[in-house]
Amino acid sequence: MAAPAMQQTSTQEESPDLEKNGHAERAQWVLNAPEPPGLWSELLDSVRDKILPCGNNFMSLKNQSGRKHLVSFFQGVFPILVWCQSYTIRKFKNDLLAGLTIASLCIPQSIGYATLAKLDPQYGLYTSVVPPLIYAVMGTSREIAIGPVAVVSLLLPSMIQKLQDPGADPIAYRKLVLTATFFAGIFQATFGLFRLGFLVDFLSHAAIVGFVAGAAIVIGLQQLKGLLGISHFTNKTDVISVVKAVWRSVHHHWSPLNFILGCSFLSFILITRFVGKRKKRLFWLSAIAPLLSVILSTLIVFLTRADKHGIKIVKHIQGGFNPSSVHQLQLNGPYVGEVAKIGLIVGVVALTEAIAVGRSFSSLRGYHLDGNKEMFAMGFMNIIGSFTSCYVATGSFSRTAVNFSAGVETLVSNIVMAITVLVSLQLFTKLLYYTPIAILASIILSALPGLIDLHEAYNIWKVDKLDFLTCIAAFFGVLFVSVEIGLLVAIGISFAKIILISIRPGTEALGQLPGTDMFCDINQYPMAAKTPGVVIIRIKSALLCFANASIIKERIMQWVTEEAEDTKGNVRRANNQLVVLDMSSLMDIDTSGIATLQELQKNITSHGMELAIANPRWQVIHKLRLANFVSQIGGRVFLTVGEAVNANLDTKRAGSI
């Protein structure tokens, strides 16, 4: 008991000393802070954390044996090695049912999306085999279903057909698609390896909502070619060109039989989806409706020989295992630079969709989704996919929703789906010869309403008007110009918003909340009382730099002038008036900002007042000390605004004595 008593006595002795030193002592805590890490030190630490395996846990792994280190490394790269240890028969039954269910949806969708990407139908099936298998061993999401998706299937041809016409030379076009897939995988894996996931976030939620909605309408208009049985159609994706092409075709060459057949099965798919939403137990009905549509329509065409009467059919679909496509990659061709840019754009869009889908469902299950591992897994699966005749694959929202409703437990459902598609490639492709193209169009059209989220667009408008501008710009950019222009406009507005918010000049006058030591904005808290003889102003910008320094100085001087006019003629101003700058929100400052503060100090002094700063951040106070600004304001640097106010009161009392 003696030791605690001595410790308590020591504390009681130190407290008066600390109180005696008072404001000066605490001000020294700010002024005598150690030098912050330099730019090179921060860069080296960042690279080390991102490159070394296991990030910050690398040093702890270093003390383990070589075998444990190796096991930990492989478990980090292949999460299947972790969750397979607790895998059970019950989980397998659930995964088997979920895998078969999404396979029934995946097969017709994959064929349709391949035609949307202007590739032969089998390439959509190839993309539903290898990428899901790779992701199953490397991914961290339990529910996500991997394969081709509508937006990516539209984005690829909209950009690549400017380099190579798929109608004139389909082989050269396919080579460019596979090369773009390779580059997309490289960029995605690099983002994950170097933990650059924040780059994906530049494509904001609002931009995605607008972009996807615009793309959905463009995709729907593109499907009118198959639904109407039109032979010649425009390669452009803007709504005006597509509507003109449809209008010309309707007056000349189109097939009413295709339209009737496609609309009939589109109605069937939409009705089953409505029933599945109303009765959750019948979710499987909407999942197998596309496959049933393919089977029934194929039988109808085969039995009635409707292909002889104008019904356009798929015809030959090449079966078998995924053929190697390594030799088809155009890494030394004339378009390699342009294809790399396309790969970057498509890779970012695919990542954004996949991570959004994965996080949506992981939050429902209550587990964490590792974004960097997701990006690396997506990138690696697309790299391998480009070697095995696959185009860009990602997470599909519609198939993931079905997977979730089917009670999926793990990524084994993706393995089951991939094996089912592979078996179909081996055995059933010949049976799809008479599949009507109008049915594939109706399957794609049935998936589009879920991509247009009017409720979310309204919420964006209600919450943030600038975000809604991003949303609507992406929507109209895709709709009236092109898919890539809409995407770039959305990213450009998102960047502009970031810059605007980060450097937007802002100041606010502070007052003390009654009964507290807190100083808050007097406009937000009208009950906050101003301190006599002290003007307290908070700089709200995170950066004081060349772009906003002059405006901030003008606003501060406006506050100071208004305070002088408020008291003029009523209360005689004391000689020791003080202006306190609260820098708690200011993260950094450049030389222009420092020069502006020096001018501000001179202007305030000319008004017979003194300048003080409170709560400066580490980088800010370090630069102000190097510029000798601290000595120019007489060392009036305080830990908090309250310290500055109390120091001013103490000075007043000393002067009155």
XYZ file of C-alpha atoms in Angstrom:
657
model
C 0.000 0.000 0.000
C 3.026 2.280 0.464
C 3.813 2.511 -3.246
C 0.357 3.758 -4.301
C 0.352 6.250 -1.459
C 3.732 7.587 -2.535
C 2.529 7.746 -6.155
C -0.593 9.693 -5.102
C 1.528 12.115 -3.044
C 3.849 12.608 -6.005
C 0.913 13.363 -8.289
C -0.485 15.880 -5.840
C 2.910 17.575 -5.694
C 3.241 17.700 -9.490
C -0.237 19.121 -10.130
C 0.409 22.498 -8.458
C 3.660 22.765 -10.390
C 1.828 22.118 -13.633
C -0.874 24.618 -12.706
C 1.788 27.120 -11.717
C 3.496 26.919 -15.061
C 0.051 27.445 -16.573
C -0.480 28.576 -20.110
C 3.201 29.022 -20.941
C 3.943 25.404 -20.038
C 1.166 24.046 -22.232
C 2.083 26.381 -25.092
C 5.545 24.814 -25.075
C 3.941 21.415 -25.716
C 2.870 22.823 -29.080
C 6.084 24.686 -29.889
C 8.515 21.961 -28.813
C 6.851 19.081 -30.658
C 9.320 16.778 -32.436
C 9.970 17.368 -36.108
C 7.278 15.670 -38.252
C 8.328 12.948 -40.712
C 9.556 14.269 -44.023
C 8.126 13.532 -47.453
C 10.634 10.807 -48.297
C 10.130 9.109 -44.949
C 6.353 9.027 -45.441
C 6.721 7.661 -48.974
C 9.130 4.924 -47.885
C 6.877 3.889 -44.992
C 3.878 3.794 -47.312
C 5.673 1.668 -49.917
C 7.018 -0.683 -47.247
C 3.588 -1.245 -45.735
C 2.045 -1.857 -49.134
C 4.679 -4.102 -50.685
C 5.687 -6.309 -47.771
C 3.417 -9.298 -47.228
C 0.738 -8.940 -44.558
C 1.278 -5.173 -44.338
C 1.884 -4.045 -40.751
C 1.885 -7.625 -39.456
C 5.079 -8.431 -41.338
C 7.353 -7.811 -38.359
C 5.336 -10.158 -36.173
C 5.512 -12.847 -38.848
C 9.266 -12.336 -39.074
C 9.681 -13.876 -35.616
C 7.757 -17.012 -36.629
C 9.270 -20.128 -38.139
C 9.687 -20.364 -41.899
C 6.832 -22.850 -42.254
C 4.351 -20.717 -40.279
C 5.410 -17.675 -42.233
C 4.792 -19.526 -45.502
C 1.411 -20.826 -44.325
C 0.337 -17.332 -43.230
C 1.417 -15.913 -46.565
C -0.530 -18.468 -48.598
C -3.592 -18.080 -46.375
C -3.483 -14.353 -47.053
C -3.291 -14.872 -50.820
C -5.743 -17.803 -50.918
C -8.509 -17.281 -48.312
C -10.016 -20.649 -49.290
C -7.261 -22.264 -47.199
C -8.801 -20.618 -44.120
C -12.546 -21.166 -44.537
C -12.250 -24.665 -46.030
C -11.049 -25.930 -42.632
C -14.540 -25.434 -41.188
C -16.462 -26.535 -44.269
C -19.286 -29.016 -43.660
C -21.702 -31.212 -45.617
C -24.589 -28.912 -44.671
C -22.787 -25.943 -46.176
C -22.057 -27.950 -49.311
C -25.747 -28.784 -49.784
C -26.636 -25.099 -49.596
C -23.789 -24.144 -51.942
C -24.774 -26.880 -54.404
C -28.348 -25.595 -54.594
C -27.184 -21.986 -54.921
C -24.601 -22.890 -57.582
C -27.117 -24.778 -59.731
C -29.621 -21.942 -59.356
C -27.236 -19.198 -60.501
C -25.975 -21.477 -63.307
C -29.513 -21.631 -64.696
C -29.480 -17.815 -64.780
C -25.861 -17.496 -65.830
C -25.970 -19.628 -69.000
C -28.555 -17.614 -70.951
C -27.255 -14.295 -69.570
C -23.666 -15.136 -70.564
C -24.696 -15.909 -74.124
C -26.679 -12.664 -74.290
C -23.894 -10.549 -72.806
C -21.381 -12.007 -75.273
C -23.557 -10.860 -78.168
C -23.823 -7.445 -76.465
C -20.012 -7.363 -76.373
C -20.060 -8.247 -80.118
C -18.361 -11.580 -79.492
C -19.422 -15.112 -80.407
C -21.829 -16.612 -77.819
C -19.341 -19.153 -76.475
C -17.074 -16.384 -75.141
C -19.726 -15.431 -72.604
C -19.796 -19.071 -71.434
C -15.987 -19.219 -71.311
C -16.048 -16.119 -69.084
C -18.377 -17.965 -66.691
C -15.936 -20.856 -66.216
C -12.351 -19.774 -65.498
C -12.821 -16.424 -63.632
C -15.310 -17.892 -61.084
C -12.896 -20.746 -60.354
C -9.971 -18.353 -59.807
C -12.050 -16.033 -57.639
C -13.307 -18.949 -55.536
C -9.803 -19.588 -54.201
C -8.697 -15.945 -53.913
C -11.811 -13.861 -53.146
C -13.128 -12.794 -49.757
C -16.834 -12.335 -50.557
C -19.028 -15.347 -49.789
C -22.035 -14.344 -51.879
C -20.698 -12.685 -55.024
C -21.310 -14.455 -58.349
C -18.603 -13.887 -60.959
C -19.118 -13.647 -64.716
C -19.871 -11.226 -67.557
C -22.129 -8.251 -66.793
C -24.157 -5.876 -68.936
C -22.286 -2.607 -68.295
C -18.835 -4.057 -69.029
C -20.220 -5.916 -72.055
C -21.404 -2.577 -73.449
C -18.349 -0.558 -72.413
C -15.821 -2.773 -74.215
C -17.293 -2.586 -77.740
C -18.244 1.079 -77.376
C -14.533 1.916 -77.153
C -12.798 -0.894 -79.049
C -14.943 -0.650 -82.182
C -13.364 2.792 -82.737
C -10.087 0.936 -83.273
C -11.425 -2.145 -85.046
C -14.849 -2.794 -86.591
C -16.181 -6.121 -85.222
C -18.277 -6.630 -88.350
C -15.392 -6.137 -90.797
C -12.782 -8.218 -88.924
C -14.213 -10.096 -85.905
C -10.945 -11.946 -85.228
C -8.894 -8.734 -84.926
C -11.654 -7.235 -82.773
C -11.643 -10.271 -80.473
C -7.882 -10.019 -80.064
C -8.223 -6.413 -78.915
C -10.960 -7.408 -76.429
C -8.722 -10.107 -74.951
C -5.799 -7.658 -74.780
C -7.985 -5.085 -73.031
C -9.003 -7.820 -70.578
C -5.329 -8.548 -69.877
C -4.594 -4.886 -69.164
C -7.722 -4.570 -67.024
C -6.466 -7.480 -64.924
C -2.991 -5.954 -64.647
C -4.387 -2.645 -63.402
C -6.807 -4.329 -60.990
C -4.090 -6.546 -59.501
C -1.764 -3.538 -59.181
C -4.439 -1.579 -57.321
C -4.787 -4.451 -54.869
C -1.069 -5.150 -54.486
C -0.189 -1.533 -53.731
C -3.403 -0.849 -51.792
C -4.595 1.802 -54.212
C -8.255 1.119 -53.630
C -8.898 4.808 -53.008
C -8.484 5.341 -56.775
C -11.624 3.289 -57.374
C -13.486 5.537 -54.932
C -12.998 8.506 -57.265
C -15.858 6.952 -59.202
C -18.338 8.100 -56.588
C -21.635 6.470 -55.659
C -23.588 9.243 -57.388
C -21.523 8.846 -60.567
C -22.149 5.102 -60.584
C -25.912 5.560 -60.147
C -26.093 7.946 -63.115
C -23.629 6.000 -65.263
C -25.362 2.651 -64.760
C -28.816 4.142 -65.397
C -27.639 5.740 -68.641
C -25.876 2.538 -69.695
C -29.031 0.525 -68.949
C -31.076 2.677 -71.339
C -28.401 2.431 -74.039
C -28.220 -1.355 -73.579
C -31.999 -1.570 -73.833
C -32.018 0.410 -77.074
C -29.224 -1.783 -78.458
C -31.355 -4.867 -77.800
C -34.024 -3.561 -80.155
C -31.846 -4.956 -82.930
C -32.420 -8.502 -81.704
C -35.979 -7.924 -80.560
C -37.062 -6.523 -83.941
C -34.918 -8.861 -86.016
C -32.947 -6.009 -87.613
C -29.964 -7.090 -89.726
C -28.076 -3.806 -90.061
C -27.703 -1.576 -87.029
C -25.535 1.339 -85.908
C -22.339 0.767 -83.936
C -22.797 4.056 -82.075
C -24.079 3.973 -78.491
C -25.624 7.423 -78.077
C -29.408 7.450 -77.853
C -29.948 9.713 -80.894
C -27.990 7.435 -83.261
C -29.717 4.319 -81.942
C -33.210 5.824 -82.231
C -32.464 6.945 -85.805
C -31.266 3.437 -86.686
C -34.415 1.885 -85.211
C -36.666 4.389 -86.984
C -35.058 3.680 -90.364
C -35.247 -0.093 -89.833
C -38.891 -0.069 -88.741
C -39.829 1.522 -92.059
C -37.922 -1.039 -94.079
C -36.633 -4.355 -92.716
C -37.818 -5.814 -89.459
C -39.524 -9.049 -88.411
C -42.840 -8.962 -86.518
C -42.395 -12.639 -85.561
C -39.145 -11.853 -83.727
C -40.868 -9.020 -81.907
C -43.865 -11.138 -80.858
C -41.703 -14.045 -79.691
C -39.291 -11.799 -77.775
C -42.018 -9.751 -76.074
C -43.918 -12.902 -75.068
C -40.987 -14.380 -73.211
C -39.956 -10.965 -71.835
C -43.422 -10.766 -70.270
C -42.986 -14.297 -68.899
C -39.632 -13.441 -67.276
C -40.964 -10.212 -65.745
C -44.075 -11.956 -64.368
C -41.986 -14.691 -62.702
C -39.750 -12.016 -61.215
C -42.791 -10.219 -59.794
C -44.058 -13.488 -58.289
C -40.606 -14.230 -56.841
C -40.499 -10.840 -55.114
C -44.000 -11.206 -53.694
C -43.357 -14.742 -52.434
C -39.804 -15.186 -51.216
C -40.042 -18.980 -51.276
C -40.484 -18.860 -55.058
C -37.231 -16.969 -55.691
C -36.029 -19.934 -57.775
C -38.838 -19.346 -60.260
C -37.421 -16.009 -61.415
C -33.917 -17.513 -61.420
C -34.739 -20.340 -63.825
C -37.170 -18.294 -65.973
C -34.430 -17.194 -68.452
C -33.249 -20.783 -68.913
C -36.835 -22.002 -69.327
C -37.362 -19.262 -71.905
C -34.331 -20.441 -73.870
C -35.437 -24.087 -73.755
C -39.076 -23.417 -74.688
C -38.319 -20.900 -77.435
C -35.658 -23.177 -78.927
C -38.150 -26.059 -79.022
C -40.778 -23.838 -80.632
C -38.410 -22.689 -83.368
C -37.088 -26.223 -83.967
C -40.524 -27.845 -84.165
C -42.118 -25.141 -86.321
C -38.994 -24.399 -88.404
C -39.669 -20.733 -87.663
C -36.121 -19.883 -88.732
C -37.336 -20.377 -92.301
C -39.947 -17.659 -91.740
C -37.753 -14.826 -90.485
C -36.906 -15.820 -86.897
C -33.201 -15.099 -86.407
C -31.354 -17.818 -84.466
C -27.984 -18.150 -82.753
C -26.838 -21.049 -84.965
C -23.464 -22.610 -84.168
C -21.983 -22.260 -80.665
C -18.526 -23.743 -80.311
C -18.336 -26.179 -77.413
C -15.477 -27.728 -75.473
C -13.015 -26.447 -72.908
C -11.760 -22.870 -72.881
C -9.123 -22.667 -75.653
C -5.842 -20.924 -74.955
C -5.693 -17.326 -76.150
C -2.183 -16.329 -75.060
C -1.065 -16.064 -78.672
C -3.967 -13.695 -79.441
C -2.850 -10.935 -77.058
C -1.678 -7.900 -79.026
C 1.018 -6.575 -76.690
C 3.187 -5.208 -79.509
C 0.464 -4.050 -81.879
C -0.207 -0.513 -83.109
C -3.122 -0.053 -80.706
C -1.435 -1.249 -77.518
C -1.495 2.216 -75.901
C -5.166 2.795 -76.675
C -6.107 -0.716 -75.565
C -4.233 -0.190 -72.276
C -6.332 2.950 -71.632
C -9.483 0.978 -72.400
C -8.320 -1.740 -70.010
C -7.812 0.854 -67.267
C -11.297 2.334 -67.709
C -13.037 -1.034 -67.928
C -11.003 -2.391 -65.020
C -11.993 0.499 -62.762
C -15.684 0.193 -63.704
C -15.627 -3.578 -63.149
C -13.900 -3.164 -59.780
C -16.337 -0.503 -58.663
C -19.333 -2.685 -59.494
C -17.836 -5.785 -57.878
C -16.804 -4.060 -54.641
C -20.172 -2.300 -54.393
C -21.980 -5.622 -54.834
C -19.682 -7.458 -52.428
C -19.948 -4.827 -49.693
C -23.733 -4.656 -50.024
C -24.152 -8.347 -49.244
C -21.270 -8.672 -46.765
C -22.926 -5.988 -44.629
C -26.101 -8.097 -44.545
C -24.087 -11.068 -43.290
C -22.040 -8.955 -40.869
C -18.477 -9.644 -42.018
C -15.663 -7.488 -43.397
C -14.794 -7.452 -47.096
C -11.099 -6.788 -47.749
C -11.115 -4.349 -50.672
C -7.427 -4.789 -51.514
C -7.697 -8.585 -51.611
C -10.819 -8.245 -53.747
C -8.974 -6.083 -56.261
C -6.015 -8.452 -56.405
C -8.315 -11.474 -56.848
C -10.317 -9.714 -59.575
C -7.139 -8.679 -61.351
C -5.550 -12.132 -61.211
C -8.721 -13.843 -62.467
C -8.950 -11.448 -65.431
C -5.270 -11.942 -66.282
C -5.770 -15.720 -66.334
C -9.086 -15.168 -68.111
C -7.366 -13.284 -70.923
C -5.159 -16.368 -71.402
C -8.213 -18.653 -71.660
C -10.529 -16.840 -74.114
C -12.449 -14.844 -71.470
C -13.282 -11.181 -71.552
C -13.558 -8.926 -68.474
C -15.507 -10.625 -65.654
C -16.731 -9.077 -62.430
C -19.416 -9.466 -59.784
C -22.981 -9.470 -61.079
C -25.635 -7.858 -58.876
C -28.542 -9.881 -60.301
C -26.785 -13.256 -59.997
C -25.370 -12.349 -56.585
C -28.869 -11.479 -55.360
C -30.108 -14.883 -56.564
C -27.101 -16.555 -54.963
C -27.875 -14.843 -51.658
C -31.575 -15.757 -51.827
C -30.662 -19.383 -52.527
C -28.870 -19.571 -49.155
C -25.250 -19.578 -50.324
C -22.677 -20.308 -47.621
C -19.292 -19.983 -49.371
C -17.654 -19.467 -52.738
C -18.157 -23.145 -53.527
C -21.348 -21.985 -55.285
C -19.121 -20.283 -57.878
C -17.263 -23.561 -58.383
C -20.558 -25.420 -58.848
C -21.738 -22.775 -61.307
C -18.486 -22.926 -63.289
C -18.579 -26.729 -63.484
C -22.219 -26.632 -64.619
C -21.394 -24.132 -67.381
C -18.398 -26.252 -68.407
C -20.600 -29.358 -68.663
C -23.036 -27.358 -70.766
C -20.182 -26.323 -73.062
C -19.230 -29.980 -73.454
C -22.677 -31.484 -73.997
C -25.417 -28.980 -74.766
C -24.091 -26.290 -77.135
C -25.447 -28.105 -80.186
C -28.925 -27.983 -78.650
C -28.748 -24.173 -78.658
C -28.453 -23.951 -82.435
C -32.115 -22.895 -82.852
C -32.171 -20.465 -79.910
C -33.827 -17.220 -81.117
C -31.744 -14.077 -80.831
C -34.904 -12.261 -79.721
C -34.932 -14.413 -76.565
C -31.374 -13.371 -75.700
C -32.435 -9.747 -76.184
C -35.456 -10.261 -73.914
C -33.228 -11.830 -71.214
C -30.915 -8.790 -71.269
C -33.883 -6.401 -71.292
C -35.366 -8.169 -68.251
C -32.196 -7.452 -66.267
C -32.164 -3.710 -67.015
C -34.912 -2.349 -64.700
C -32.777 -3.254 -61.691
C -30.008 -1.000 -63.020
C -32.149 2.161 -63.006
C -32.516 3.255 -59.384
C -34.862 6.264 -59.364
C -35.300 6.082 -55.592
C -31.565 6.401 -55.016
C -31.329 9.252 -57.521
C -34.046 11.085 -55.577
C -32.178 10.499 -52.306
C -29.007 11.935 -53.850
C -30.954 15.025 -54.957
C -32.430 15.408 -51.496
C -29.140 15.062 -49.624
C -26.469 16.626 -51.855
C -27.215 18.776 -54.918
C -23.594 18.682 -56.098
C -23.632 14.887 -55.982
C -26.843 14.943 -57.993
C -25.060 17.084 -60.599
C -22.438 14.324 -60.881
C -25.196 11.728 -61.201
C -27.145 13.564 -63.874
C -23.999 14.507 -65.812
C -22.958 10.859 -65.996
C -26.481 9.881 -67.052
C -26.781 12.392 -69.881
C -23.150 11.941 -70.924
C -23.709 8.222 -71.485
C -27.107 8.782 -73.072
C -26.315 11.544 -75.557
C -22.563 11.320 -76.216
C -20.915 7.974 -75.444
C -20.343 5.566 -72.595
C -16.737 6.578 -72.012
C -17.492 10.325 -72.216
C -20.235 9.930 -69.613
C -17.805 8.092 -67.394
C -15.060 10.689 -67.808
C -17.488 13.555 -67.151
C -18.600 11.882 -63.918
C -15.004 11.364 -62.798
C -14.124 14.942 -63.749
C -16.976 16.374 -61.678
C -16.016 14.107 -58.766
C -12.436 15.413 -58.914
C -13.688 18.991 -59.107
C -15.850 18.379 -56.048
C -12.881 17.008 -54.101
C -10.746 20.031 -55.011
C -13.580 22.446 -54.253
C -14.228 20.954 -50.823
C -10.548 20.641 -49.897
C -9.594 24.241 -50.727
C -12.973 25.951 -50.376
C -12.317 29.045 -48.258
C -14.262 29.021 -45.053
C -14.165 30.902 -41.775
C -16.528 31.025 -38.833
C -16.712 33.153 -35.712
C -16.684 31.183 -32.458
C -18.356 31.806 -29.131
C -18.318 29.943 -25.809
C -21.229 27.641 -25.034
C -22.738 28.534 -21.642
C -21.520 26.333 -18.811
C -18.812 24.657 -20.913
C -15.253 25.199 -22.091
C -16.287 24.603 -25.711
C -16.077 27.249 -28.437
C -18.445 26.704 -31.377
C -19.811 28.463 -34.461
C -22.126 31.275 -33.331
C -24.374 30.734 -36.381
C -24.884 27.066 -35.629
C -25.212 27.680 -31.891
C -26.925 31.068 -31.314
C -26.609 30.602 -27.556
C -22.800 30.740 -27.824
C -21.514 33.963 -26.229
C -18.733 36.085 -27.693
C -15.818 36.796 -25.385
C -15.334 40.539 -24.712
C -12.093 41.837 -26.157
C -11.407 38.658 -28.170
C -12.329 37.790 -31.764
C -12.177 34.010 -32.279
C -12.160 32.766 -35.876
C -11.832 29.190 -37.071
C -10.286 28.415 -40.470
C -12.480 25.620 -41.859
C -10.356 24.722 -44.898
C -8.060 21.690 -44.603
C -5.387 23.455 -46.649
C -4.277 27.083 -46.576
C -2.584 27.544 -49.938
C -2.206 29.801 -52.967
C -5.731 28.935 -54.144
C -7.614 30.170 -51.086
C -5.221 32.163 -48.895
C -6.219 35.636 -50.149
C -9.944 34.982 -49.774
C -9.485 33.599 -46.257
C -7.450 36.685 -45.302
C -10.196 38.966 -46.620
C -12.871 37.096 -44.686
C -10.886 37.231 -41.466
C -10.324 40.958 -41.872
C -14.054 41.346 -42.535
C -14.797 39.644 -39.194
C -12.262 41.900 -37.466
C -13.715 45.050 -39.054
C -17.275 44.041 -38.138
C -16.233 43.519 -34.520
C -14.672 46.988 -34.451
C -17.802 48.586 -35.920
C -20.071 46.735 -33.476
C -18.324 48.278 -30.488
C -17.554 51.662 -32.000
C -19.317 54.414 -30.148
C -20.623 52.077 -27.430
C -17.744 50.511 -25.574
C -14.242 51.895 -25.699
C -11.932 49.230 -27.030
C -9.156 48.127 -24.686
C -5.531 48.311 -25.799
C -4.981 44.565 -25.689
C -7.653 43.316 -28.077
C -6.877 39.842 -29.428
C -7.698 37.909 -32.621
C -7.442 34.133 -32.122
C -7.185 31.854 -35.160
C -8.396 28.335 -34.397
C -6.321 26.089 -36.695
C -7.678 22.755 -35.518
C -9.169 22.029 -38.980
C -6.093 23.127 -40.921
C -4.055 20.095 -41.982
C -1.312 21.788 -43.995
C -0.076 25.142 -45.249
C 2.167 26.256 -48.101
C 4.430 29.294 -48.552
C 1.585 31.364 -49.993
C -0.481 30.602 -46.919
C 2.379 31.602 -44.620
C 2.904 34.869 -46.532
C -0.815 35.580 -46.210
C -0.699 35.004 -42.450
C 2.202 37.431 -42.218
C 0.183 40.075 -44.088
C -2.798 39.324 -41.859
C -0.674 39.856 -38.771
C 0.433 43.269 -40.035
C -3.161 44.293 -40.852
C -4.430 43.193 -37.445
C -1.606 45.052 -35.729
C -2.524 48.206 -37.660
C -6.019 47.915 -36.124
C -4.469 48.000 -32.658
C -5.022 44.296 -32.062
C -2.817 41.246 -31.581
C -2.851 37.894 -33.366
C -2.694 34.472 -31.690
C -3.083 30.934 -33.035
C -4.621 27.976 -31.232
C -4.376 24.223 -31.723
C -2.148 24.196 -34.834
C -1.569 20.741 -36.350
C 1.832 19.117 -36.519
C 2.827 20.038 -40.085
C 1.411 23.567 -39.749
C 3.257 24.604 -36.589
C 6.483 23.065 -37.912
C 6.362 25.226 -41.059
C 5.337 28.339 -39.115
C 8.351 27.898 -36.836
C 10.705 27.487 -39.814
C 9.276 30.693 -41.341
C 9.792 32.576 -38.012
C 6.084 33.396 -37.935
C 5.829 32.297 -34.287
C 8.321 34.959 -33.222
C 6.564 37.555 -35.380
C 3.335 37.110 -33.377
C 5.232 37.236 -30.101
C 5.028 33.520 -29.405
C 1.248 33.651 -28.927
C 0.649 29.973 -29.690
C -1.833 28.063 -27.512
C -2.953 24.506 -27.095
C -6.659 25.369 -27.225
C -8.903 28.363 -27.826
C -9.745 28.343 -24.110
C -6.048 28.696 -23.274
C -5.817 31.748 -25.558
C -8.896 33.365 -23.981
C -7.653 32.691 -20.451
C -4.229 34.102 -21.311
C -5.888 37.283 -22.566
C -7.925 37.562 -19.345
C -4.769 37.070 -17.282
C -3.063 39.831 -19.258
C -6.021 42.143 -18.611
C -5.919 41.426 -14.888
C -2.179 42.040 -14.760
C -2.644 45.336 -16.624
C -5.415 46.490 -14.283
C -3.225 45.772 -11.263
